[in-house]
CSV table of C-alpha atoms in Angstrom, one decimal:
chain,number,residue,atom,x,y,z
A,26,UNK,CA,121.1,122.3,140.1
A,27,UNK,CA,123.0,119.8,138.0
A,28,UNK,CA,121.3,116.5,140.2
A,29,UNK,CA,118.0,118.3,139.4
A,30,UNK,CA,118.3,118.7,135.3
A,31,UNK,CA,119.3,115.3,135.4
A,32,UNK,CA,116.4,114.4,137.5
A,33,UNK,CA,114.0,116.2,134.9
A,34,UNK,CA,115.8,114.8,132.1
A,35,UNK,CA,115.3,111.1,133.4
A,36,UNK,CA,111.8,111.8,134.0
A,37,UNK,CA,111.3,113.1,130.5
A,38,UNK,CA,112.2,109.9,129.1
A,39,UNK,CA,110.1,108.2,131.4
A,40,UNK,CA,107.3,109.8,129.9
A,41,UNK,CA,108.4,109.7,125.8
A,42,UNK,CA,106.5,106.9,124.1
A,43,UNK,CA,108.1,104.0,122.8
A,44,UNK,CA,109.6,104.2,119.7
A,45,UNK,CA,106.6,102.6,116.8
A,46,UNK,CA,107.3,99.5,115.7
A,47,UNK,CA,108.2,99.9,111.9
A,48,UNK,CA,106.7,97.9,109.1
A,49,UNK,CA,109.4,95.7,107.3
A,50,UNK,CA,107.6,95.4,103.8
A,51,UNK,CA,107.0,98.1,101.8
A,52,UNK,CA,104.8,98.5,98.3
A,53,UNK,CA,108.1,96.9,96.3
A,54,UNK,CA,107.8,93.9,98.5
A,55,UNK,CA,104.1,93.1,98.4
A,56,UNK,CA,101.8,95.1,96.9
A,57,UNK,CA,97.8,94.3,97.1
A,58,UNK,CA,96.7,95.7,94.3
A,59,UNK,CA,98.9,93.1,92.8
A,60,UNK,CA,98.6,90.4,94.2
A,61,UNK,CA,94.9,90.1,95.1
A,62,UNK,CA,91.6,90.1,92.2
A,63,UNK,CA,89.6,92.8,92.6
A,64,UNK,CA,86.4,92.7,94.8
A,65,UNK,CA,83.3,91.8,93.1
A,66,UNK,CA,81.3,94.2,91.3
A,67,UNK,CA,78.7,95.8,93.8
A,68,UNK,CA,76.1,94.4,91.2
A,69,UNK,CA,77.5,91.3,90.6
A,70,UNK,CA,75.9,87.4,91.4
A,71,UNK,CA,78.7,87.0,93.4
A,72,UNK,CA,78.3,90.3,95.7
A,73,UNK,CA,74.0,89.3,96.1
A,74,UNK,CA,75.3,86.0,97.0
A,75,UNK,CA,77.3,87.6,100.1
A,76,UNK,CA,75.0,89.4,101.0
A,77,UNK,CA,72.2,86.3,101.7
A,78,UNK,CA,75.2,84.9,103.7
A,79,UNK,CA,75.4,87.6,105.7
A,80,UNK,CA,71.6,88.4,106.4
A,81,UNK,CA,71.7,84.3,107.7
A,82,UNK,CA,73.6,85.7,110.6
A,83,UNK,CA,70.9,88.4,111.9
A,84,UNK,CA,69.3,86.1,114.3
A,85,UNK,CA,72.8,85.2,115.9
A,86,UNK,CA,72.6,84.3,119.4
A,87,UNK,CA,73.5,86.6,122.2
A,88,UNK,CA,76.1,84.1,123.1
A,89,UNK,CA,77.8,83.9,119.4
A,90,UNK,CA,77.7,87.9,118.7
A,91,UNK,CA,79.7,88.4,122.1
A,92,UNK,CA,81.9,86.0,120.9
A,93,UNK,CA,82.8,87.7,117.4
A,94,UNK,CA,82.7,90.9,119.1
A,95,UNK,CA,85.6,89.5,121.4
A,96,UNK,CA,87.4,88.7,118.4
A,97,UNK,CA,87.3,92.0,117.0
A,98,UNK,CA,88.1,94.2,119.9
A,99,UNK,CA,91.4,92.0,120.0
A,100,UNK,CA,94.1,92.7,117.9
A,101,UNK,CA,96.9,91.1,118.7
A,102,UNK,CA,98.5,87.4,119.1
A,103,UNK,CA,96.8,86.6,122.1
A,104,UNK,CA,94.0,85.4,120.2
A,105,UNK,CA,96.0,82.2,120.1
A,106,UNK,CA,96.6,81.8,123.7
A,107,UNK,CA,93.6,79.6,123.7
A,108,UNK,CA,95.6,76.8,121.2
A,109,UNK,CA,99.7,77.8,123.0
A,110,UNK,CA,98.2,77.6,126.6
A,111,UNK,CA,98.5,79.7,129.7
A,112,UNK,CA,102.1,80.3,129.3
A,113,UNK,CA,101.4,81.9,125.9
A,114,UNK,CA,101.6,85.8,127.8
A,115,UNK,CA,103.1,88.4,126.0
A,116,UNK,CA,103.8,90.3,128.8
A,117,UNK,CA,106.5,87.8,130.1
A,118,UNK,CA,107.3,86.6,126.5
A,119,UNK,CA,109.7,89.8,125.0
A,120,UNK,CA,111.2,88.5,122.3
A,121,UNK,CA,107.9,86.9,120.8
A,122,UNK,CA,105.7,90.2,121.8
A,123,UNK,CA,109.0,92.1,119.7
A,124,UNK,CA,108.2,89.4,116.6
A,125,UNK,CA,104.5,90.0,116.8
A,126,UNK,CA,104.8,93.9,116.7
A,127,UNK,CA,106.8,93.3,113.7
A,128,UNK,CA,104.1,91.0,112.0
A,129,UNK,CA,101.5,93.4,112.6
A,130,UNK,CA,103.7,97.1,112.0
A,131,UNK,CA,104.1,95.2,108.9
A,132,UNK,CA,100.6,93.8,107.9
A,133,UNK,CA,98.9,96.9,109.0
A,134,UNK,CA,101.1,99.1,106.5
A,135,UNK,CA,100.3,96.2,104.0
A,136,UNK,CA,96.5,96.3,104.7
A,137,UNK,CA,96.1,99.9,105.1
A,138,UNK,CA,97.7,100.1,101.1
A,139,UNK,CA,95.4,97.2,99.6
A,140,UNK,CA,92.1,99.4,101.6
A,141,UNK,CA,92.9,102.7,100.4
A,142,UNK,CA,93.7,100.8,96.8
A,143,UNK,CA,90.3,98.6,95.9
A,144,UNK,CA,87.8,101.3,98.4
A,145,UNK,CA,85.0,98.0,98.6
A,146,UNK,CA,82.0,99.7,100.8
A,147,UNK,CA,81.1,97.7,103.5
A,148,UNK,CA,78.3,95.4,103.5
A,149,UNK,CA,76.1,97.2,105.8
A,150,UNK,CA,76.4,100.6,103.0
A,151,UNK,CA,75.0,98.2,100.8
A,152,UNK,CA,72.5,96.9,102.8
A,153,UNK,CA,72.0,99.3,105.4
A,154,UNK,CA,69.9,97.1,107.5
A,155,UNK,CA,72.0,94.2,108.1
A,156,UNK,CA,72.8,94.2,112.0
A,157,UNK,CA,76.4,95.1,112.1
A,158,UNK,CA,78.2,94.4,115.3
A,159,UNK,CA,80.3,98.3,114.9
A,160,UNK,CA,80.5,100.3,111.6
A,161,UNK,CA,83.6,101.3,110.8
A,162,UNK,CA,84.8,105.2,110.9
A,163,UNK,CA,85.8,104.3,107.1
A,164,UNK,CA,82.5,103.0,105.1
A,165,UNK,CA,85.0,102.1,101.9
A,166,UNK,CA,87.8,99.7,103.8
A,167,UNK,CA,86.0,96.6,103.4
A,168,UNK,CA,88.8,95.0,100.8
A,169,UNK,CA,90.6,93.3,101.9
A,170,UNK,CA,90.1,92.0,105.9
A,171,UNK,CA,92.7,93.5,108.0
A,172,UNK,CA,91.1,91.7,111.6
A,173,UNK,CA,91.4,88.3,108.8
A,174,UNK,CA,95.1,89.7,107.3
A,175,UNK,CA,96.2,90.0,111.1
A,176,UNK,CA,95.5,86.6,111.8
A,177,UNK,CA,96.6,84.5,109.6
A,178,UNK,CA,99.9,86.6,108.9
A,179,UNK,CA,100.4,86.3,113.2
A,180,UNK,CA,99.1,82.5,113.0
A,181,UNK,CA,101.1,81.1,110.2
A,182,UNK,CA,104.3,83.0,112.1
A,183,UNK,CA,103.3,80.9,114.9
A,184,UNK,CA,103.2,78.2,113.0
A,185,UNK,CA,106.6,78.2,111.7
A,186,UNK,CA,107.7,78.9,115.7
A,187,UNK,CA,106.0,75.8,117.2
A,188,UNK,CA,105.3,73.9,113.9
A,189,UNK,CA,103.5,70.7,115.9
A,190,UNK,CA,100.2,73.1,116.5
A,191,UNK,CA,100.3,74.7,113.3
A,192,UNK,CA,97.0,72.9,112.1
A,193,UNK,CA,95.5,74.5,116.0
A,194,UNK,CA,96.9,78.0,115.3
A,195,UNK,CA,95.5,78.4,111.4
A,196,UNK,CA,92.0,76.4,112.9
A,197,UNK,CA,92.1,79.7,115.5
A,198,UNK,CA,93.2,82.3,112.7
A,199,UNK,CA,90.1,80.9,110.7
A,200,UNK,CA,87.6,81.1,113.2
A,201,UNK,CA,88.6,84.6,114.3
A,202,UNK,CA,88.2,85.7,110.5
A,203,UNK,CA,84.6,84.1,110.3
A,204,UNK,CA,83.8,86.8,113.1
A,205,UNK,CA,83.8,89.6,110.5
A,206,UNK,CA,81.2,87.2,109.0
A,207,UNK,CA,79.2,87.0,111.7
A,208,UNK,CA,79.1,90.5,112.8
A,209,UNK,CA,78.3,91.5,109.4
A,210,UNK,CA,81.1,93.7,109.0
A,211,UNK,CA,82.9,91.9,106.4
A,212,UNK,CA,82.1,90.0,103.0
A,213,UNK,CA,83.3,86.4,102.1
A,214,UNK,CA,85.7,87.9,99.6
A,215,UNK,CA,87.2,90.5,102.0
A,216,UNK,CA,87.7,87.3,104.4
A,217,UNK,CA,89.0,85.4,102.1
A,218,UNK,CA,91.1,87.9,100.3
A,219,UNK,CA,92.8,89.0,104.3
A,220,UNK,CA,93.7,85.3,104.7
A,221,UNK,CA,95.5,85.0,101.3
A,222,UNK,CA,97.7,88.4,102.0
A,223,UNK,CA,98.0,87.5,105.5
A,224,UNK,CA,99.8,84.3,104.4
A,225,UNK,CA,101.9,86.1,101.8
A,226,UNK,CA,103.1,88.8,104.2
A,227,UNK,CA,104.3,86.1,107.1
A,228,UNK,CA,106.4,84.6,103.9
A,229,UNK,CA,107.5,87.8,102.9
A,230,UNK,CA,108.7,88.2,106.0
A,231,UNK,CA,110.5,85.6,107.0
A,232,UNK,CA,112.8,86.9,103.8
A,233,UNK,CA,114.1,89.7,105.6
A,234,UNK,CA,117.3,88.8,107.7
A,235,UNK,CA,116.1,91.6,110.7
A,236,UNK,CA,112.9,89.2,110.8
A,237,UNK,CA,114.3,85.9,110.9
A,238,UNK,CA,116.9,87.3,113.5
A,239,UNK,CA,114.1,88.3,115.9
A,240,UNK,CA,112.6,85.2,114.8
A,241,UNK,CA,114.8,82.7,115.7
A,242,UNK,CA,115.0,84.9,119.6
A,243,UNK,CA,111.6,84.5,120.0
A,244,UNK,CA,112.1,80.6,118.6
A,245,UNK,CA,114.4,80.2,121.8
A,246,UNK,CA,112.7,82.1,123.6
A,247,UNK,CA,109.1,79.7,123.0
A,248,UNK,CA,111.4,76.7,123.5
A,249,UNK,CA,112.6,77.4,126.9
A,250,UNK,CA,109.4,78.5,128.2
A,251,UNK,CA,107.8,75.0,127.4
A,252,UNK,CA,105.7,76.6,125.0
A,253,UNK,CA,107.4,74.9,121.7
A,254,UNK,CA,109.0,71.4,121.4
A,255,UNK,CA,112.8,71.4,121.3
């Protein structure tokens, strides 16, 4: 009877989820509203002028809309797989997959905050033609970029970790933010405003002493995989 509850209790834990990954920053360590300018006026010059950018990208080939829509059906670090190499697997990479989570528990809080702060429609609810790759569940999340905040907060972590392809891994962080461009689900200043907080939280972060600990594991950790130069 005792082998048995045992047995059950084992294969309850089995089961639970594992435990969510919790954000590091909070609103007293970077705050959006803050830090970013607001989003141009939906009347404004500047707003028309994203819009012609983003009407330029409705006769995008078959080829280049599968690649942005690649892009942004991944989100996570193996985006940059393509500049680290093969070895560059998350699944046989712990410490560096446990870094990652981090980054992104703690963008996505950050995001989430600057979204539900500046409420910027997307471009297709102000031009309800334009040929949108998917349209969001929220229509008022535009500002800033999370897919563009994600990157560049994960690529400039990379960075730091195997500093002699940092120009490769922001190049890769930048080309996955001009996606939202291309499948007209993001304007210029939502791109550009993602990289900027995506930069700020990866510095941000590497002020907290938990971060830098689990930093410097997956630092080892790149090293001895022959991923990062000693």
């Amino acid at each position: 009877m005792q082998r048995g509850l045992i047995a059950a209790a084992l294969l309850c834990l089995a089961a639970a989820p594992a435990p969510k990954t919790q954000s590091l920053l909070t609103a007293r360590d970077l705050d959006p509203a803050l830090v970013l300018p607001p989003p141009p006026a939906a009347d404004s010059v500047q707003a028309a002028a994203e819009l012609v950018e983003l009407r330029a990208f409705e006769n995008r080939t078959a080829a280049t809309e599968a690649d942005a829509r690649l892009d942004g059906d991944t989100k996570n670090a193996s985006i940059f797989a393509v500049v680290l190499g093969p070895k560059f697997d998350l699944a046989h990479l712990p410490a560096t997959a446990a870094l990652m989570a981090l980054v992104r528990a703690s963008e996505k809080e950050t995001i989430d905050r600057g979204k539900d702060h500046f409420r910027r429609a997307r471009p297709y609810v102000s031009d309800p033609t334009l040929k949108a790759c998917k349209r969001n569940e929220d229509p008022l999340s535009s500002y800033p970029s999370g897919h563009t905040s994600m990157a560049f907060s994960m690529g400039e972590t990379l960075a730091r970790l195997v500093p002699e392809k940092a120009e490769a891994l922001l190049a890769r962080a930048a080309r996955y933010a001009q996606s939202r461009i291309v499948c007209e689900q993001h304007f210029r200043s939502d791109v550009s405003a993602g990289q900027m907080l995506g930069l700020l939280i990866a510095e941000r972060l590497m002020a907290k002493p938990a971060f830098r600990t689990a930093f410097g594991k997956a630092r080892r950790e790149l090293v001895a995989a022959g991923i990062a130069q000693r």
